[in-house]
PDB file of C-alpha atoms in Angstrom:
ATOM      1  CA  UNK Q   1       0.000   0.000   0.000  1.00  0.00           C
ATOM      2  CA  UNK Q   2       1.224   3.456  -0.781  1.00  0.00           C
ATOM      3  CA  UNK Q   3      -0.219   6.909  -0.211  1.00  0.00           C
ATOM      4  CA  UNK Q   4      -2.104   8.783  -2.913  1.00  0.00           C
ATOM      5  CA  UNK Q   5      -4.687   6.592  -4.602  1.00  0.00           C
ATOM      6  CA  UNK Q   6      -7.323   4.777  -2.535  1.00  0.00           C
ATOM      7  CA  UNK Q   7      -5.806   1.350  -1.884  1.00  0.00           C
ATOM      8  CA  UNK Q   8      -6.326  -1.279   0.763  1.00  0.00           C
ATOM      9  CA  UNK Q   9      -5.367  -4.705   1.999  1.00  0.00           C
ATOM     10  CA  UNK Q  10      -8.584  -6.805   1.967  1.00  0.00           C
ATOM     11  CA  UNK Q  11      -7.958  -8.354   5.409  1.00  0.00           C
ATOM     12  CA  UNK Q  12      -6.958  -7.176   8.868  1.00  0.00           C
ATOM     13  CA  UNK Q  13      -3.356  -7.530   9.998  1.00  0.00           C
ATOM     14  CA  UNK Q  14      -1.239  -6.765  13.050  1.00  0.00           C
ATOM     15  CA  UNK Q  15       0.823  -3.605  12.705  1.00  0.00           C
ATOM     16  CA  UNK Q  16       4.539  -4.353  12.875  1.00  0.00           C
ATOM     17  CA  UNK Q  17       5.799  -0.748  13.081  1.00  0.00           C
ATOM     18  CA  UNK Q  18       4.622   2.857  13.003  1.00  0.00           C
ATOM     19  CA  UNK Q  19       6.309   6.233  12.707  1.00  0.00           C
ATOM     20  CA  UNK Q  20       8.108   8.260  10.032  1.00  0.00           C
ATOM     21  CA  UNK Q  21       4.704   9.146   8.638  1.00  0.00           C
ATOM     22  CA  UNK Q  22       3.296   5.669   8.157  1.00  0.00           C
ATOM     23  CA  UNK Q  23       2.865   2.032   9.168  1.00  0.00           C
ATOM     24  CA  UNK Q  24       4.260  -1.412   8.364  1.00  0.00           C
ATOM     25  CA  UNK Q  25       1.987  -4.468   8.288  1.00  0.00           C
ATOM     26  CA  UNK Q  26       1.602  -7.684   6.286  1.00  0.00           C
ATOM     27  CA  UNK Q  27       5.104  -7.246   4.819  1.00  0.00           C
ATOM     28  CA  UNK Q  28       4.011  -3.900   3.335  1.00  0.00           C
ATOM     29  CA  UNK Q  29       4.728  -0.274   4.005  1.00  0.00           C
ATOM     30  CA  UNK Q  30       2.033   2.425   4.014  1.00  0.00           C
ATOM     31  CA  UNK Q  31       2.626   6.186   4.175  1.00  0.00           C
ATOM     32  CA  UNK Q  32      -0.127   8.245   5.766  1.00  0.00           C
ATOM     33  CA  UNK Q  33      -2.954   7.567   8.171  1.00  0.00           C
ATOM     34  CA  UNK Q  34      -4.729   4.233   8.323  1.00  0.00           C
ATOM     35  CA  UNK Q  35      -8.218   2.808   8.916  1.00  0.00           C
ATOM     36  CA  UNK Q  36      -8.207  -0.782  10.163  1.00  0.00           C
ATOM     37  CA  UNK Q  37     -11.713  -2.126   9.540  1.00  0.00           C
ATOM     38  CA  UNK Q  38     -13.278  -5.590   9.370  1.00  0.00           C
ATOM     39  CA  UNK Q  39     -13.054  -5.286   5.565  1.00  0.00           C
ATOM     40  CA  UNK Q  40      -9.305  -4.650   5.694  1.00  0.00           C
ATOM     41  CA  UNK Q  41      -6.608  -2.028   6.026  1.00  0.00           C
ATOM     42  CA  UNK Q  42      -7.509   1.212   4.224  1.00  0.00           C
ATOM     43  CA  UNK Q  43      -5.651   4.448   3.491  1.00  0.00           C
ATOM     44  CA  UNK Q  44      -7.277   7.316   5.460  1.00  0.00           C
ATOM     45  CA  UNK Q  45      -6.809  10.953   4.340  1.00  0.00           C
ATOM     46  CA  UNK Q  46      -7.039  12.401   7.883  1.00  0.00           C
ATOM     47  CA  UNK Q  47      -3.802  14.042   9.086  1.00  0.00           C
ATOM     48  CA  UNK Q  48      -4.924  15.717  12.339  1.00  0.00           C
ATOM     49  CA  UNK Q  49      -7.635  15.636  14.992  1.00  0.00           C
ATOM     50  CA  UNK Q  50      -8.964  18.906  13.522  1.00  0.00           C
ATOM     51  CA  UNK Q  51     -10.177  16.838  10.541  1.00  0.00           C
ATOM     52  CA  UNK Q  52     -12.372  14.513  12.629  1.00  0.00           C
ATOM     53  CA  UNK Q  53     -15.871  14.705  11.164  1.00  0.00           C
ATOM     54  CA  UNK Q  54     -18.791  12.427  10.367  1.00  0.00           C
ATOM     55  CA  UNK Q  55     -17.510  12.299   6.783  1.00  0.00           C
ATOM     56  CA  UNK Q  56     -14.033  11.199   7.899  1.00  0.00           C
ATOM     57  CA  UNK Q  57     -15.554   8.313   9.888  1.00  0.00           C
ATOM     58  CA  UNK Q  58     -18.131   7.292   7.254  1.00  0.00           C
ATOM     59  CA  UNK Q  59     -16.200   4.082   6.385  1.00  0.00           C
ATOM     60  CA  UNK Q  60     -16.414   3.083  10.073  1.00  0.00           C
ATOM     61  CA  UNK Q  61     -20.156   3.813  10.200  1.00  0.00           C
ATOM     62  CA  UNK Q  62     -20.619   1.641   7.098  1.00  0.00           C
ATOM     63  CA  UNK Q  63     -19.142  -1.370   8.941  1.00  0.00           C
ATOM     64  CA  UNK Q  64     -20.644  -0.606  12.372  1.00  0.00           C
ATOM     65  CA  UNK Q  65     -22.449  -3.945  12.671  1.00  0.00           C
ATOM     66  CA  UNK Q  66     -19.094  -5.747  12.788  1.00  0.00           C
ATOM     67  CA  UNK Q  67     -17.377  -3.355  15.254  1.00  0.00           C
ATOM     68  CA  UNK Q  68     -17.565  -3.326  19.051  1.00  0.00           C
ATOM     69  CA  UNK Q  69     -14.562  -1.087  19.820  1.00  0.00           C
ATOM     70  CA  UNK Q  70     -13.019   1.747  17.799  1.00  0.00           C
ATOM     71  CA  UNK Q  71      -9.483   2.715  18.741  1.00  0.00           C
ATOM     72  CA  UNK Q  72      -8.632   6.235  17.632  1.00  0.00           C
ATOM     73  CA  UNK Q  73      -4.955   7.127  17.320  1.00  0.00           C
ATOM     74  CA  UNK Q  74      -4.826  10.897  17.739  1.00  0.00           C
ATOM     75  CA  UNK Q  75      -1.240  11.383  16.578  1.00  0.00           C
ATOM     76  CA  UNK Q  76       1.724  11.889  18.916  1.00  0.00           C
ATOM     77  CA  UNK Q  77      -0.332  13.456  21.717  1.00  0.00           C
ATOM     78  CA  UNK Q  78      -3.521  12.858  23.658  1.00  0.00           C
ATOM     79  CA  UNK Q  79      -6.413  14.767  22.079  1.00  0.00           C
ATOM     80  CA  UNK Q  80     -10.110  15.195  22.752  1.00  0.00           C
ATOM     81  CA  UNK Q  81     -12.514  13.160  20.596  1.00  0.00           C
ATOM     82  CA  UNK Q  82     -15.483  15.360  19.545  1.00  0.00           C
ATOM     83  CA  UNK Q  83     -18.589  14.775  21.678  1.00  0.00           C
ATOM     84  CA  UNK Q  84     -21.001  14.813  18.701  1.00  0.00           C
ATOM     85  CA  UNK Q  85     -19.043  11.978  17.072  1.00  0.00           C
ATOM     86  CA  UNK Q  86     -18.830  10.122  20.377  1.00  0.00           C
ATOM     87  CA  UNK Q  87     -22.655  10.200  20.593  1.00  0.00           C
ATOM     88  CA  UNK Q  88     -22.982   8.927  17.032  1.00  0.00           C
ATOM     89  CA  UNK Q  89     -20.778   5.951  17.921  1.00  0.00           C
ATOM     90  CA  UNK Q  90     -22.762   5.343  21.128  1.00  0.00           C
ATOM     91  CA  UNK Q  91     -25.942   5.191  19.042  1.00  0.00           C
ATOM     92  CA  UNK Q  92     -24.235   2.501  16.934  1.00  0.00           C
ATOM     93  CA  UNK Q  93     -23.152   0.664  20.118  1.00  0.00           C
ATOM     94  CA  UNK Q  94     -19.449   1.206  19.383  1.00  0.00           C
ATOM     95  CA  UNK Q  95     -17.125   2.088  22.264  1.00  0.00           C
ATOM     96  CA  UNK Q  96     -14.594   4.755  21.246  1.00  0.00           C
ATOM     97  CA  UNK Q  97     -11.202   4.828  22.928  1.00  0.00           C
ATOM     98  CA  UNK Q  98      -9.022   7.766  21.842  1.00  0.00           C
ATOM     99  CA  UNK Q  99      -5.295   7.771  22.682  1.00  0.00           C
ATOM    100  CA  UNK Q 100      -1.953   8.614  21.062  1.00  0.00           C
ATOM    101  CA  UNK Q 101      -1.307   6.614  17.895  1.00  0.00           C
ATOM    102  CA  UNK Q 102       1.458   4.497  19.460  1.00  0.00           C
ATOM    103  CA  UNK Q 103      -0.813   3.291  22.252  1.00  0.00           C
ATOM    104  CA  UNK Q 104      -3.701   2.728  19.823  1.00  0.00           C
ATOM    105  CA  UNK Q 105      -1.462   0.664  17.537  1.00  0.00           C
ATOM    106  CA  UNK Q 106      -0.291  -1.554  20.394  1.00  0.00           C
ATOM    107  CA  UNK Q 107      -3.874  -1.956  21.663  1.00  0.00           C
ATOM    108  CA  UNK Q 108      -5.034  -2.833  18.117  1.00  0.00           C
ATOM    109  CA  UNK Q 109      -2.511  -5.673  18.005  1.00  0.00           C
ATOM    110  CA  UNK Q 110      -3.613  -7.045  21.390  1.00  0.00           C
ATOM    111  CA  UNK Q 111      -7.355  -6.873  20.651  1.00  0.00           C
ATOM    112  CA  UNK Q 112      -6.841  -8.306  17.159  1.00  0.00           C
ATOM    113  CA  UNK Q 113      -4.924 -11.261  18.677  1.00  0.00           C
ATOM    114  CA  UNK Q 114      -7.841 -11.758  21.096  1.00  0.00           C
ATOM    115  CA  UNK Q 115     -10.189 -11.953  18.075  1.00  0.00           C
ATOM    116  CA  UNK Q 116     -12.195  -8.953  19.317  1.00  0.00           C
ATOM    117  CA  UNK Q 117     -14.558  -6.975  17.103  1.00  0.00           C
ATOM    118  CA  UNK Q 118     -12.160  -4.044  16.871  1.00  0.00           C
ATOM    119  CA  UNK Q 119     -11.439  -1.283  14.373  1.00  0.00           C
ATOM    120  CA  UNK Q 120      -8.847   1.468  14.464  1.00  0.00           C
ATOM    121  CA  UNK Q 121      -8.523   4.949  12.972  1.00  0.00           C
ATOM    122  CA  UNK Q 122      -4.851   5.863  13.215  1.00  0.00           C
ATOM    123  CA  UNK Q 123      -3.314   9.240  12.414  1.00  0.00           C
ATOM    124  CA  UNK Q 124       0.250   8.739  11.143  1.00  0.00           C
ATOM    125  CA  UNK Q 125       3.007  10.128  13.375  1.00  0.00           C
ATOM    126  CA  UNK Q 126       6.415  11.520  12.374  1.00  0.00           C
TER     127      UNK Q 126
END
């Protein structure tokens, strides 16, 4: 997977590394932010918490029936997840856990190994 065009890996995978503006997983390298959904690993155009919107999370809403927990990697720092979006996820019965991207990536790997119904929205970090 590379940045630019809309590409994805059609399965979930543990993340082997993150940083320098991207992620490594499934023997691939991806530059930019990443959505890890039941349908697979997708490029995500979001680069900062300021871009969090219903439109940015539309791919997550589309797969809500298969998701119990959404991990949100907010970049290098802790950031507030917008209350309006939090309510939308509550209505869909999805628990949102926002944290720095490093912590979200590690938690993704643990919950994926436990075969949990997890998704992740991860902002790439430098």
